[in-house]
Coordinates of C-alpha atoms (C1' of nucleotides) in Angstrom, one line a residue:
Chain A
M1 CA 30.1 4.7 17.1
A2 CA 32.5 2.6 15.1
S3 CA 34.4 5.3 13.4
Q4 CA 36.1 4.0 10.4
S5 CA 39.1 5.8 11.1
T6 CA 41.2 7.5 8.3
A7 CA 39.9 9.4 5.5
A8 CA 38.4 6.5 3.3
K9 CA 34.8 7.4 4.5
G10 CA 33.4 9.1 1.5
R11 CA 31.7 12.1 2.4
R12 CA 28.5 10.1 2.6
G13 CA 29.9 7.0 3.9
R14 CA 27.2 4.7 4.4
K15 CA 27.6 2.3 7.2
A16 CA 29.1 -1.0 6.3
G17 CA 25.9 -2.3 7.4
E18 CA 23.9 -5.3 5.7
N19 CA 21.5 -3.1 4.0
A20 CA 22.2 -3.5 0.3
V21 CA 19.7 -1.0 -0.9
P22 CA 21.6 2.0 -2.1
S23 CA 20.3 5.2 -0.8
S24 CA 20.9 8.7 0.5
V25 CA 19.0 9.3 3.5
Q26 CA 20.0 7.3 6.6
V27 CA 17.3 7.7 8.8
L28 CA 14.8 6.6 6.0
D29 CA 16.9 3.9 5.1
R30 CA 16.8 2.6 8.8
S31 CA 13.1 3.4 9.2
L32 CA 12.1 1.6 6.1
H33 CA 14.1 -1.3 7.0
L34 CA 12.6 -1.4 10.3
L35 CA 9.2 -1.4 8.7
S36 CA 10.1 -3.9 6.3
I37 CA 11.0 -6.3 9.1
V38 CA 7.9 -5.7 11.1
A39 CA 5.8 -6.3 7.9
D40 CA 7.5 -9.6 7.0
N41 CA 7.5 -10.9 10.4
D42 CA 4.0 -10.0 11.3
G43 CA 5.3 -8.2 14.4
S44 CA 8.2 -7.7 16.5
T45 CA 9.5 -6.5 19.7
L46 CA 11.7 -3.6 20.4
T47 CA 14.6 -5.7 21.6
D48 CA 14.3 -7.9 18.6
L49 CA 14.4 -5.1 16.2
A50 CA 17.6 -3.6 17.9
D51 CA 19.2 -6.8 18.0
H52 CA 18.4 -7.6 14.4
T53 CA 19.6 -4.3 13.0
G54 CA 22.5 -3.5 15.4
M55 CA 21.0 -0.3 16.2
A56 CA 20.8 1.3 19.9
P57 CA 17.5 0.5 21.4
S58 CA 16.8 4.2 22.0
T59 CA 17.2 4.9 18.3
V60 CA 15.0 2.2 17.3
H61 CA 12.4 3.0 19.7
R62 CA 12.4 6.6 18.3
L63 CA 12.0 5.5 14.9
L64 CA 9.2 3.2 15.6
T65 CA 7.6 5.7 17.6
S66 CA 7.8 8.0 14.8
L67 CA 6.5 5.6 12.4
A68 CA 3.6 4.8 14.6
N69 CA 2.8 8.5 15.0
H70 CA 2.1 8.3 11.4
G71 CA 0.0 5.2 11.3
M72 CA 2.5 3.3 9.7
L73 CA 3.0 1.0 12.6
A74 CA 0.8 0.2 15.5
H75 CA 2.1 -0.8 19.0
D76 CA 0.3 -3.1 21.4
P77 CA 1.4 -2.1 24.9
E78 CA 0.4 -5.4 26.3
S79 CA 2.5 -7.7 24.1
G80 CA 4.9 -4.8 23.4
E81 CA 4.7 -6.0 19.6
W82 CA 5.0 -3.6 16.8
T83 CA 2.9 -4.3 13.8
V84 CA 1.9 -2.7 10.6
G85 CA -0.5 0.1 10.8
V86 CA -3.6 1.1 9.1
R87 CA -2.1 4.1 7.3
A88 CA 0.4 1.7 5.6
F89 CA -2.5 -0.2 4.4
E90 CA -4.2 2.9 3.0
I91 CA -1.2 4.1 1.3
G92 CA -0.3 0.6 -0.2
N93 CA -3.6 0.5 -1.5
A94 CA -3.0 3.7 -3.6
F95 CA -0.8 1.4 -5.6
L96 CA -3.6 -0.7 -6.8
R97 CA -5.3 2.7 -8.3
Y98 CA -2.8 3.5 -10.6
R99 CA -1.3 0.2 -11.0
K100 CA -2.5 0.4 -14.7
L101 CA -2.7 -3.2 -16.0
G102 CA -1.8 -1.5 -19.3
S103 CA 1.2 0.2 -18.4
I104 CA 2.7 -2.3 -16.3
S105 CA 2.3 -5.2 -18.6
R106 CA 3.6 -3.4 -21.5
P107 CA 7.4 -4.2 -21.1
F108 CA 6.4 -8.0 -20.3
L109 CA 4.4 -8.0 -23.4
K110 CA 7.1 -6.6 -25.6
R111 CA 9.6 -9.2 -24.3
L112 CA 6.8 -12.0 -25.1
M113 CA 6.6 -10.6 -28.5
D114 CA 10.2 -10.6 -29.1
A115 CA 10.7 -14.0 -27.9
C116 CA 7.7 -15.6 -29.8
G117 CA 7.5 -13.3 -32.8
E118 CA 3.9 -13.6 -32.3
T119 CA 1.3 -10.7 -31.2
A120 CA 1.1 -10.4 -27.3
N121 CA -2.1 -9.5 -25.5
V122 CA -3.3 -8.7 -22.0
A123 CA -7.1 -9.0 -21.2
I124 CA -9.2 -9.1 -18.1
E125 CA -12.4 -10.8 -17.1
D126 CA -15.4 -8.9 -16.7
E127 CA -18.8 -10.2 -16.2
G128 CA -18.3 -13.2 -18.1
D129 CA -16.4 -12.0 -21.0
V130 CA -12.8 -11.2 -21.8
V131 CA -12.0 -7.8 -22.3
F132 CA -8.6 -7.0 -24.2
I133 CA -6.7 -4.2 -22.6
S134 CA -3.5 -3.8 -24.4
Q135 CA -1.5 -5.6 -27.0
I136 CA 1.9 -5.5 -28.9
E137 CA 1.8 -6.5 -32.3
S138 CA 4.0 -8.9 -34.2
H139 CA 6.0 -7.7 -37.0
A140 CA 4.8 -10.6 -39.1
P141 CA 2.4 -9.4 -42.1
M142 CA -0.3 -11.8 -41.2
R143 CA -1.1 -11.2 -37.5
A144 CA -3.7 -11.4 -34.9
F145 CA -5.3 -8.1 -33.8
F146 CA -7.7 -7.4 -31.0
R147 CA -8.6 -3.8 -30.5
P148 CA -8.4 -2.7 -26.8
G149 CA -11.6 -2.6 -25.2
R150 CA -12.9 -5.4 -27.4
R151 CA -14.8 -8.2 -25.7
G152 CA -14.5 -11.7 -26.4
P153 CA -16.1 -15.0 -25.3
I154 CA -14.3 -16.4 -22.2
H155 CA -15.0 -20.1 -23.3
A156 CA -13.3 -19.5 -26.6
S157 CA -10.2 -17.7 -26.0
G158 CA -7.0 -18.5 -24.5
I159 CA -6.9 -15.9 -21.8
G160 CA -10.5 -16.7 -21.2
K161 CA -9.7 -20.2 -20.4
A162 CA -6.5 -19.6 -18.5
I163 CA -8.6 -17.5 -16.0
L164 CA -11.5 -20.2 -16.0
S165 CA -8.8 -22.7 -15.1
T166 CA -8.2 -20.9 -11.8
W167 CA -11.8 -21.3 -10.7
S168 CA -13.5 -24.5 -9.4
D169 CA -15.7 -26.4 -11.6
T170 CA -18.8 -25.5 -9.9
D171 CA -17.7 -21.8 -10.1
I172 CA -17.3 -22.3 -13.7
G173 CA -20.8 -23.9 -14.2
Q174 CA -22.4 -21.2 -12.2
M175 CA -20.8 -18.4 -14.4
L176 CA -21.7 -20.3 -17.7
S177 CA -25.2 -21.3 -16.4
G178 CA -27.8 -19.4 -18.4
K179 CA -25.6 -18.6 -21.3
T180 CA -25.2 -21.0 -24.2
L181 CA -21.6 -21.4 -25.1
A182 CA -21.5 -19.7 -28.6
H183 CA -20.4 -21.8 -31.3
F184 CA -17.6 -20.3 -33.8
T185 CA -15.8 -23.0 -35.3
A186 CA -15.6 -26.7 -35.6
H187 CA -13.0 -26.7 -32.7
T188 CA -15.2 -24.6 -30.3
L189 CA -15.7 -26.2 -27.0
D190 CA -19.2 -25.5 -26.8
T191 CA -20.4 -27.9 -24.2
L192 CA -19.6 -27.6 -20.5
P193 CA -18.1 -31.1 -20.3
A194 CA -15.9 -30.5 -23.2
L195 CA -14.7 -27.1 -21.8
L196 CA -14.1 -28.7 -18.3
K197 CA -12.1 -31.5 -19.8
D198 CA -9.9 -29.0 -21.5
I199 CA -9.7 -26.9 -18.4
Q200 CA -8.4 -29.9 -16.5
Q201 CA -5.7 -30.0 -18.8
I202 CA -4.8 -26.4 -18.6
R203 CA -4.7 -26.6 -14.6
A204 CA -2.2 -29.5 -14.8
R205 CA 0.0 -27.4 -17.6
G206 CA -0.1 -24.1 -16.3
W207 CA -1.1 -22.4 -19.6
S208 CA -4.0 -22.6 -22.1
I209 CA -4.3 -23.1 -25.7
D210 CA -7.0 -21.6 -28.1
D211 CA -6.9 -24.0 -31.2
E212 CA -8.8 -22.4 -33.7
E213 CA -11.6 -22.3 -31.2
H214 CA -12.7 -18.8 -32.0
T215 CA -11.3 -18.1 -35.4
L216 CA -10.1 -20.6 -37.9
G217 CA -6.6 -20.4 -38.5
M218 CA -5.7 -18.6 -35.4
R219 CA -3.9 -20.1 -32.2
C220 CA -3.2 -18.6 -29.0
I221 CA -1.2 -19.6 -25.8
A222 CA -2.3 -17.9 -22.5
A223 CA -1.7 -17.9 -18.9
P224 CA -3.4 -16.2 -16.0
V225 CA -2.4 -13.1 -13.9
F226 CA -3.3 -12.8 -10.3
N227 CA -4.3 -10.2 -8.0
E228 CA -3.3 -9.5 -4.3
H229 CA -5.9 -12.1 -3.3
G230 CA -4.8 -14.7 -5.6
E231 CA -7.6 -14.2 -7.8
A232 CA -7.0 -14.4 -11.6
I233 CA -8.2 -11.0 -12.9
A234 CA -6.4 -11.0 -16.1
G235 CA -4.3 -13.1 -18.5
I236 CA -1.6 -12.5 -21.0
S237 CA -1.4 -14.4 -24.4
I238 CA 0.3 -14.6 -27.7
S239 CA -1.9 -15.0 -30.7
G240 CA -0.8 -16.0 -34.3
P241 CA -1.6 -18.0 -37.4
A242 CA -1.9 -21.9 -36.8
V243 CA 0.6 -22.5 -39.4
R244 CA 3.4 -20.4 -37.4
L245 CA 2.1 -22.1 -34.1
P246 CA 2.5 -26.1 -34.7
K247 CA 2.5 -28.5 -31.7
N248 CA 6.2 -28.2 -31.1
K249 CA 6.2 -24.3 -30.7
L250 CA 3.2 -24.6 -28.4
D251 CA 5.2 -26.8 -26.2
V252 CA 8.2 -24.2 -26.3
F253 CA 6.3 -20.9 -26.0
G254 CA 3.9 -22.3 -23.3
P255 CA 6.2 -22.4 -20.6
V256 CA 7.6 -18.7 -21.5
I257 CA 4.1 -17.4 -21.4
H258 CA 3.5 -19.2 -17.9
R259 CA 6.7 -17.6 -16.5
T260 CA 5.8 -14.1 -18.0
A261 CA 2.5 -14.2 -16.4
D262 CA 3.9 -14.9 -13.1
E263 CA 6.5 -12.2 -13.4
L264 CA 3.6 -9.8 -14.4
T265 CA 1.6 -10.9 -11.4
Q266 CA 4.4 -10.2 -9.1
A267 CA 5.1 -6.8 -10.6
M268 CA 1.7 -5.9 -10.1
G269 CA 1.7 -7.0 -6.4
G270 CA -0.3 -10.0 -6.8
R271 CA 0.3 -13.5 -5.8
K272 CA -0.4 -17.0 -6.9
P273 CA -3.4 -18.7 -5.0
H274 CA -1.8 -21.3 -2.8
E275 CA 1.0 -19.2 -1.4
L276 CA 0.4 -17.7 2.1
Chain B
M1 CA 17.1 32.0 -5.2
A2 CA 15.2 34.7 -3.8
S3 CA 13.7 33.4 -0.6
Q4 CA 10.3 34.3 -0.7
S5 CA 8.9 36.5 1.9
T6 CA 12.5 37.0 3.6
A7 CA 12.6 35.5 7.0
A8 CA 9.0 34.4 7.2
K9 CA 10.0 30.8 6.6
G10 CA 11.0 29.7 9.9
R11 CA 14.7 28.3 9.3
R12 CA 14.2 25.0 10.6
G13 CA 11.0 25.7 12.4
R14 CA 10.0 22.3 13.7
K15 CA 7.2 22.4 11.3
A16 CA 6.5 25.0 9.0
G17 CA 3.6 23.2 7.3
E18 CA 0.2 22.0 8.0
N19 CA 1.4 18.5 9.0
A20 CA -0.4 18.3 12.3
V21 CA 0.9 14.9 13.2
P22 CA 3.3 15.1 15.9
S23 CA 6.5 12.9 15.8
S24 CA 10.1 13.2 16.7
V25 CA 12.1 12.5 13.5
Q26 CA 12.1 15.2 10.9
V27 CA 13.1 13.4 7.9
L28 CA 10.6 10.8 8.5
D29 CA 7.9 13.3 8.9
R30 CA 8.6 14.9 5.8
S31 CA 9.1 11.6 3.7
L32 CA 5.8 10.0 5.1
H33 CA 4.2 13.2 4.3
L34 CA 5.5 13.2 0.7
L35 CA 4.5 9.6 0.6
S36 CA 0.9 10.6 1.6
I37 CA 0.4 13.3 -0.9
V38 CA 1.7 11.1 -3.6
A39 CA -0.6 8.2 -2.4
D40 CA -3.6 10.9 -2.0
N41 CA -3.1 12.3 -5.4
D42 CA -2.4 9.4 -7.9
G43 CA 0.9 10.7 -8.4
S44 CA 2.6 14.0 -8.4
T45 CA 5.8 15.7 -9.9
L46 CA 8.8 17.1 -8.2
T47 CA 7.9 20.8 -8.4
D48 CA 4.4 20.1 -7.4
L49 CA 5.6 18.2 -4.2
A50 CA 8.2 21.0 -3.7
D51 CA 5.8 23.8 -3.9
H52 CA 3.3 21.9 -1.7
T53 CA 5.7 21.1 1.1
G54 CA 7.8 24.3 0.9
M55 CA 11.0 22.2 0.8
A56 CA 13.8 22.7 -1.6
P57 CA 13.7 20.6 -4.8
S58 CA 16.9 19.1 -4.1
T59 CA 15.7 18.0 -0.9
V60 CA 12.4 16.5 -2.0
H61 CA 14.2 14.9 -4.8
R62 CA 16.6 13.3 -2.5
L63 CA 13.7 12.0 -0.2
L64 CA 11.7 10.6 -3.1
T65 CA 14.7 8.9 -4.6
S66 CA 15.4 7.4 -1.3
L67 CA 11.8 6.3 -1.1
A68 CA 12.0 5.0 -4.6
N69 CA 15.1 2.8 -3.7
H70 CA 13.2 1.2 -1.3
G71 CA 10.2 0.4 -3.5
M72 CA 7.8 2.6 -1.5
L73 CA 7.6 4.8 -4.6
A74 CA 7.9 4.3 -8.2
H75 CA 9.0 7.0 -10.8
D76 CA 8.0 7.2 -14.4
P77 CA 10.8 9.0 -16.2
E78 CA 8.3 9.5 -19.3
S79 CA 5.8 11.4 -17.5
G80 CA 8.0 12.5 -14.3
E81 CA 5.4 11.3 -12.1
W82 CA 6.1 9.5 -8.8
T83 CA 3.6 7.1 -7.6
V84 CA 3.2 4.6 -4.8
G85 CA 5.4 1.6 -5.2
V86 CA 4.9 -2.2 -5.1
R87 CA 6.9 -2.4 -1.7
A88 CA 4.4 0.0 -0.2
F89 CA 1.6 -2.3 -1.3
E90 CA 3.2 -5.4 0.0
I91 CA 3.9 -3.7 3.3
G92 CA 0.5 -2.2 3.8
N93 CA -1.0 -5.8 3.1
A94 CA 1.0 -7.2 6.0
F95 CA -1.7 -5.1 7.9
L96 CA -4.3 -7.6 7.0
R97 CA -2.0 -10.6 7.6
Y98 CA -1.6 -9.5 10.9
R99 CA -5.1 -8.9 11.5
K100 CA -5.8 -11.9 9.5
L101 CA -9.3 -10.4 8.4
G102 CA -8.5 -10.0 5.0
S103 CA -7.8 -13.5 4.0
I104 CA -9.9 -15.3 6.4
S105 CA -13.1 -13.2 5.7
R106 CA -12.8 -13.9 2.0
P107 CA -14.8 -17.1 1.6
F108 CA -17.4 -15.8 3.9
L109 CA -17.8 -12.8 1.7
K110 CA -18.0 -15.1 -1.3
R111 CA -20.7 -17.2 0.3
L112 CA -22.6 -14.0 1.2
M113 CA -22.3 -12.6 -2.2
D114 CA -23.7 -16.0 -3.6
A115 CA -26.5 -16.1 -1.2
C116 CA -27.6 -12.6 -1.5
G117 CA -26.3 -11.6 -5.3
E118 CA -25.1 -8.2 -3.7
T119 CA -21.6 -7.0 -3.1
A120 CA -20.2 -8.1 0.2
N121 CA -17.6 -6.0 2.3
V122 CA -15.4 -6.1 5.3
A123 CA -14.4 -3.2 7.0
I124 CA -12.7 -2.1 10.3
E125 CA -13.0 0.7 12.6
D126 CA -10.2 3.1 12.9
E127 CA -10.1 6.4 14.7
G128 CA -13.8 7.0 14.4
D129 CA -13.8 6.0 10.8
V130 CA -14.7 2.8 8.8
V131 CA -11.9 1.4 6.6
F132 CA -13.0 -0.9 3.9
I133 CA -10.4 -3.9 3.8
S134 CA -11.8 -6.1 1.0
Q135 CA -15.0 -6.7 -1.1
I136 CA -16.4 -9.4 -3.4
E137 CA -18.4 -7.7 -6.1
S138 CA -21.6 -8.7 -7.1
H139 CA -22.2 -9.8 -10.9
A140 CA -25.0 -7.3 -11.2
P141 CA -24.5 -4.7 -13.7
M142 CA -25.3 -2.0 -11.2
R143 CA -23.4 -2.7 -7.9
A144 CA -21.9 -0.8 -4.8
F145 CA -18.1 -0.5 -5.0
F146 CA -15.7 0.7 -2.2
R147 CA -11.8 0.8 -3.0
P148 CA -9.9 -0.9 -0.3
G149 CA -8.4 1.4 2.0
R150 CA -11.2 3.9 1.4
R151 CA -12.6 5.5 4.7
G152 CA -16.2 6.1 5.4
P153 CA -18.2 7.8 8.1
I154 CA -18.8 5.4 11.0
H155 CA -22.3 7.1 11.7
A156 CA -23.4 6.8 8.1
S157 CA -22.5 3.3 7.4
G158 CA -24.0 -0.2 7.9
I159 CA -20.6 -1.5 9.2
G160 CA -20.0 1.5 11.1
K161 CA -23.4 1.5 13.0
A162 CA -22.9 -2.2 13.4
I163 CA -19.7 -1.8 15.2
L164 CA -21.1 1.3 17.5
S165 CA -24.0 -0.9 18.4
T166 CA -21.7 -3.0 20.4
W167 CA -20.6 0.0 22.5
S168 CA -22.3 1.6 25.4
D169 CA -24.2 4.7 24.8
T170 CA -21.6 6.6 26.7
D171 CA -18.7 5.3 24.6
I172 CA -20.5 6.2 21.6
G173 CA -21.2 9.9 22.8
Q174 CA -17.6 10.1 23.6
M175 CA -16.2 8.9 20.5
L176 CA -18.6 11.3 18.6
S177 CA -18.2 14.2 20.8
G178 CA -16.3 17.0 19.1
K179 CA -17.1 15.6 15.7
T180 CA -20.1 16.7 13.8
L181 CA -22.3 14.0 12.2
A182 CA -21.9 14.8 8.6
H183 CA -25.0 15.1 6.6
F184 CA -25.0 13.1 3.6
T185 CA -28.7 12.6 2.5
A186 CA -32.0 13.2 3.8
H187 CA -31.9 10.0 5.6
T188 CA -28.5 10.6 7.3
L189 CA -28.8 10.2 11.1
D190 CA -27.0 13.3 11.8
T191 CA -27.8 13.9 15.5
L192 CA -26.9 11.7 18.4
P193 CA -30.2 11.0 19.6
A194 CA -31.4 9.8 16.3
L195 CA -28.3 7.7 15.9
L196 CA -28.7 6.2 19.4
K197 CA -32.3 5.3 18.7
D198 CA -31.5 3.6 15.6
I199 CA -28.6 1.8 17.6
Q200 CA -31.1 0.5 20.2
Q201 CA -32.9 -1.3 17.4
I202 CA -29.8 -2.7 16.0
R203 CA -28.7 -4.2 19.3
A204 CA -31.9 -5.8 19.7
R205 CA -31.9 -7.2 16.0
G206 CA -28.2 -8.1 15.7
W207 CA -27.8 -6.4 12.6
S208 CA -27.9 -2.8 11.3
I209 CA -29.4 -1.1 8.1
D210 CA -28.2 1.8 6.2
D211 CA -31.0 3.0 4.5
E212 CA -29.7 5.4 1.9
E213 CA -28.2 7.3 4.8
H214 CA -24.9 7.7 2.9
T215 CA -25.6 7.5 -0.8
L216 CA -29.3 8.0 -2.0
G217 CA -30.4 4.8 -3.7
M218 CA -28.0 2.7 -1.6
R219 CA -28.7 0.2 1.2
C220 CA -26.6 -2.0 3.3
I221 CA -27.1 -4.6 5.9
A222 CA -24.4 -5.3 8.4
A223 CA -23.2 -7.0 11.3
P224 CA -20.3 -6.8 13.6
V225 CA -17.1 -9.3 14.0
F226 CA -15.4 -9.5 17.3
N227 CA -12.0 -10.2 18.5
E228 CA -10.6 -12.6 21.0
H229 CA -11.6 -9.9 23.7
G230 CA -15.1 -9.6 22.5
E231 CA -14.5 -6.3 21.0
A232 CA -16.0 -5.5 17.6
I233 CA -13.1 -4.9 15.4
A234 CA -14.9 -5.2 12.2
G235 CA -17.9 -5.7 10.6
I236 CA -19.1 -7.3 7.1
S237 CA -21.9 -6.1 5.0
I238 CA -23.9 -6.5 1.7
S239 CA -24.6 -3.4 -0.1
G240 CA -26.8 -2.9 -3.2
P241 CA -29.3 -0.8 -4.9
A242 CA -32.2 0.2 -2.8
V243 CA -34.5 -1.4 -5.6
R244 CA -33.2 -4.7 -5.1
L245 CA -33.2 -4.5 -1.4
P246 CA -36.8 -3.9 -0.2
K247 CA -37.8 -4.3 3.2
N248 CA -38.7 -7.9 3.0
K249 CA -35.3 -8.9 1.6
L250 CA -33.7 -7.1 4.6
D251 CA -35.6 -9.3 6.8
V252 CA -34.3 -12.3 4.9
F253 CA -30.7 -11.1 4.6
G254 CA -30.4 -9.6 8.0
P255 CA -30.1 -12.9 9.7
V256 CA -28.0 -14.3 7.1
I257 CA -25.4 -11.7 7.5
H258 CA -25.7 -11.9 11.2
R259 CA -24.9 -15.5 11.2
T260 CA -22.3 -15.2 8.7
A261 CA -20.5 -12.7 11.0
D262 CA -20.7 -14.8 13.8
E263 CA -19.1 -17.6 11.9
L264 CA -16.2 -15.4 10.9
T265 CA -15.9 -14.2 14.3
Q266 CA -15.3 -17.8 15.1
A267 CA -13.0 -18.4 12.3
M268 CA -10.7 -15.6 13.7
G269 CA -10.6 -17.0 17.0
G270 CA -12.9 -14.3 18.4
R271 CA -15.8 -14.5 20.7
K272 CA -19.1 -12.4 21.1
P273 CA -19.1 -10.1 24.1
H274 CA -21.3 -11.6 26.7
E275 CA -20.1 -15.3 26.7
L276 CA -17.7 -15.7 29.5
Chain C
dG1 C1' 15.3 28.0 -33.1
dA2 C1' 15.7 30.5 -29.2
dA3 C1' 13.8 31.0 -24.6
dA4 C1' 11.7 29.5 -20.9
dT5 C1' 10.3 25.5 -18.0
dC6 C1' 11.2 21.5 -15.5
dA7 C1' 13.9 17.5 -13.8
dT8 C1' 18.0 15.6 -12.3
dT9 C1' 22.6 15.5 -10.4
dC10 C1' 26.7 17.7 -8.2
dT11 C1' 29.1 20.2 -4.3
dC12 C1' 29.5 22.1 0.1
dA13 C1' 29.5 25.1 4.3
dT14 C1' 26.4 25.1 7.9
dG15 C1' 24.1 23.9 12.1
dA16 C1' 20.1 21.6 13.0
dT17 C1' 19.0 17.3 14.1
dA18 C1' 19.6 12.3 14.7
dT19 C1' 22.4 9.6 17.7
dG20 C1' 23.5 6.2 21.4
dG21 C1' 25.2 6.1 26.3
dA22 C1' 23.1 6.3 30.4
dA23 C1' 19.8 6.7 33.7
dA24 C1' 14.8 6.2 34.9
dT25 C1' 10.6 3.3 34.8
dA26 C1' 8.2 -0.7 34.1
dA27 C1' 7.5 -5.6 34.0
dA28 C1' 8.7 -10.1 34.6
dG29 C1' 11.1 -13.9 37.3
dA30 C1' 12.9 -16.0 41.2
Chain D
dT1 C1' 11.0 -9.3 48.6
dC2 C1' 15.3 -8.5 45.4
dT3 C1' 17.0 -9.5 40.4
dT4 C1' 16.9 -9.3 35.7
dT5 C1' 15.2 -7.9 31.5
dA6 C1' 12.8 -4.8 28.5
dT7 C1' 11.1 -0.3 27.5
dT8 C1' 11.2 4.9 27.8
dT9 C1' 13.1 9.3 28.5
dC10 C1' 17.1 12.7 28.5
dC11 C1' 20.7 15.2 26.9
dA12 C1' 25.6 16.4 25.3
dT13 C1' 27.9 15.6 20.8
dA14 C1' 29.1 15.6 16.2
dT15 C1' 26.9 13.2 12.2
dC16 C1' 24.2 13.9 9.0
dA17 C1' 20.4 16.2 6.3
dT18 C1' 19.9 20.4 4.5
dG19 C1' 19.3 24.0 0.9
dA20 C1' 21.6 27.3 -2.2
dG21 C1' 23.9 27.0 -6.2
dA22 C1' 25.5 25.7 -10.7
dA23 C1' 25.4 22.7 -14.4
dT24 C1' 23.2 19.6 -17.7
dG25 C1' 19.7 17.6 -20.3
dA26 C1' 15.0 17.2 -21.9
dT27 C1' 10.8 19.2 -23.3
dT28 C1' 7.7 22.6 -24.3
dT29 C1' 6.6 27.3 -25.8
dC30 C1' 6.7 31.3 -28.4

DNA sequence: GAAATCATTCTCATGATATGGAAATAAAGA
DNA sequence: TCTTTATTTCCATATCATGAGAATGATTTC
C-alpha cells in the first residue's frame, strides 16, 4: 500500500485517488464508485474495474460480490460481466415516489421569479387538462394567480402548449378530438390548424407563448419538463400582465425559462426526448 | 450511554439484525440496508434509522452522509428526512438500459394502449416475483396502475402466468415449492394443480388471463417476451376493469397482445423457444 | 422560558474488519 | 498439450470503521 510517509496524513487521510467526492467511509466510496462505473458502462468485467480504479482485483471482487448479494449488481458467469441489478432499479424508483414535483421545483420557480419579476408556475398535464401544482408569486401589485390544483385548458395555456409541442401532430389531434377547443378571447387558438401552426413554432423555439389566449391582458411564457422516459409530464411558466411582457421581453425571458425547465428536468431525474 | 440489556448486543456480532442477506463487507451491508429502509418507507429520520438498525446514531449519520455525498440519498434539512436521491434513480435505470426492455418496449406499449384503450405494462420475472418495469396509462378515468419497481405475485398476475407457461411443469413446481401460493380473491389459483391446469390453456392459447385473481374487478391479458436464448424474461399485458374486458373482448385483445409480444421479442433480438 | 428532544459535528481509543499479496482455479489461446 | 490470462479463495496484517462521549444548535413541549 502506498504509505504516504511522514505525518501529513490527516487522521482520515483519503487516498490521493481520483475520487473527488468528499466523504467519510472508504468502502462505501469505493463500492458506489464501482456501482457508478458499472451503471455508466452497461456492464464491465472484474479486470476492467480493477484497472480502472487501481484497486486490487481481490478487493474489487469482494465489493462486487457484496453488492451483488444485495441485488444491486448482477453477474453473468458466462461473459463475466457485472451489470446493474433489480434491487438498484427498485430502490431507484423509490425516488419517483417522493420526488414531489412541487417541492423540487420550488427553488427553480423562485429563481425564475427573481429573474423575471413575474409569477412563476408549475403545472402538469392530466387527461387533456393542465393542472397547476405550485407557484411563486411576483411582488408586483398586479399579478397572475392560479390556485394549486386548478385545471386549465391545454390548448389555451402556455404550459399546455409547451407540453403539446412535444407530441406528434397526430397524437395532438387524437387527444383533442371530441373536445371542442374552447374559445376564451379573440386570441384563442380555437381551431386545430391554428393550434398546430403555433406549435410548429414552439418546437423550433423550445418555449411557448400564451398571448392573451386565455385571459385578456395576460401573457405567459412556458417550457416543458420531462420524465425519465423523455415524456413531457409537466411544464413551468411565468405569467404576467401583457404590458409588462412586451415582445422584446418575451425574447429575453423565453430562453431563461427554457433553460430552467431543462435544469428542473435534470433535477427530477428526467431527460429530454432524443438523448439516449 | 447505558447500553440496553448489557452484553446482549453482540459486540461486533456479524449480524445483530434481521438482515438475512449474506455478504462479506459489513459497511456495505449496513449502508445498503439503510438505503433499503429509506427506499421502502418513503423517507426516514436519523433516530428512526438508528433505532431500527440498532446502530449508533453517529454511525448511522456517517453512513447516511456518505450515501448522500454520492447522491444515493438526499436530505431535507427542514424536515430532517432522508430520502432516495437522483443518483440512485439514475443508476437503477441503468438496469433497464442494460436489459433494453424499458426503452424498446415503450412504443409497443403505446400501440397496445391505443389499440385496446387499456393501460399497458411490461414486467420481468425476478426471484419468483414479477417486477413491473414500465407502463403506459390508459386515458380512461378508471384505470389500473402499477408503480415501476413494484413487485407482484407470479402466480396471480397475467404476466407472471404468461412467463410460467413457458416453463415445464416440473420447473414451475420447483420454483413454487416452499412458497405458499398467496390467496388474494375468490378467483386466485392458489393450488398448484389449479394453476397448472390454467397454464395448460395458456400454452395452447399463447396468452394468459388474470381474471380478478389478484384484485377484484381487474382483469389482465398478457403474453411472454423472450430473450436471445428463447427464455421468457419478461411479459407485456393490458389491464383494466373487468366490466370493460368481458369475454368477447378478451378473445379479441388476446391475439393482439400475443402478436405484440412477439414483435417486441424480435425487436429485442430475442427469439421464441422452439425455433432453431 | 426552562426543559426536553432531536440532529449534527467533533474527537478518540479500540479492535473488528477491510485489505491486497499470493496461491488456487478456471478459462481461453497457441 | 502447455501458456497465458481472468477469476476466485485464503489469510496475516494494520487500516479504518466504530460507538461512546460531549458540545452545539434547532425545535418542540410543558
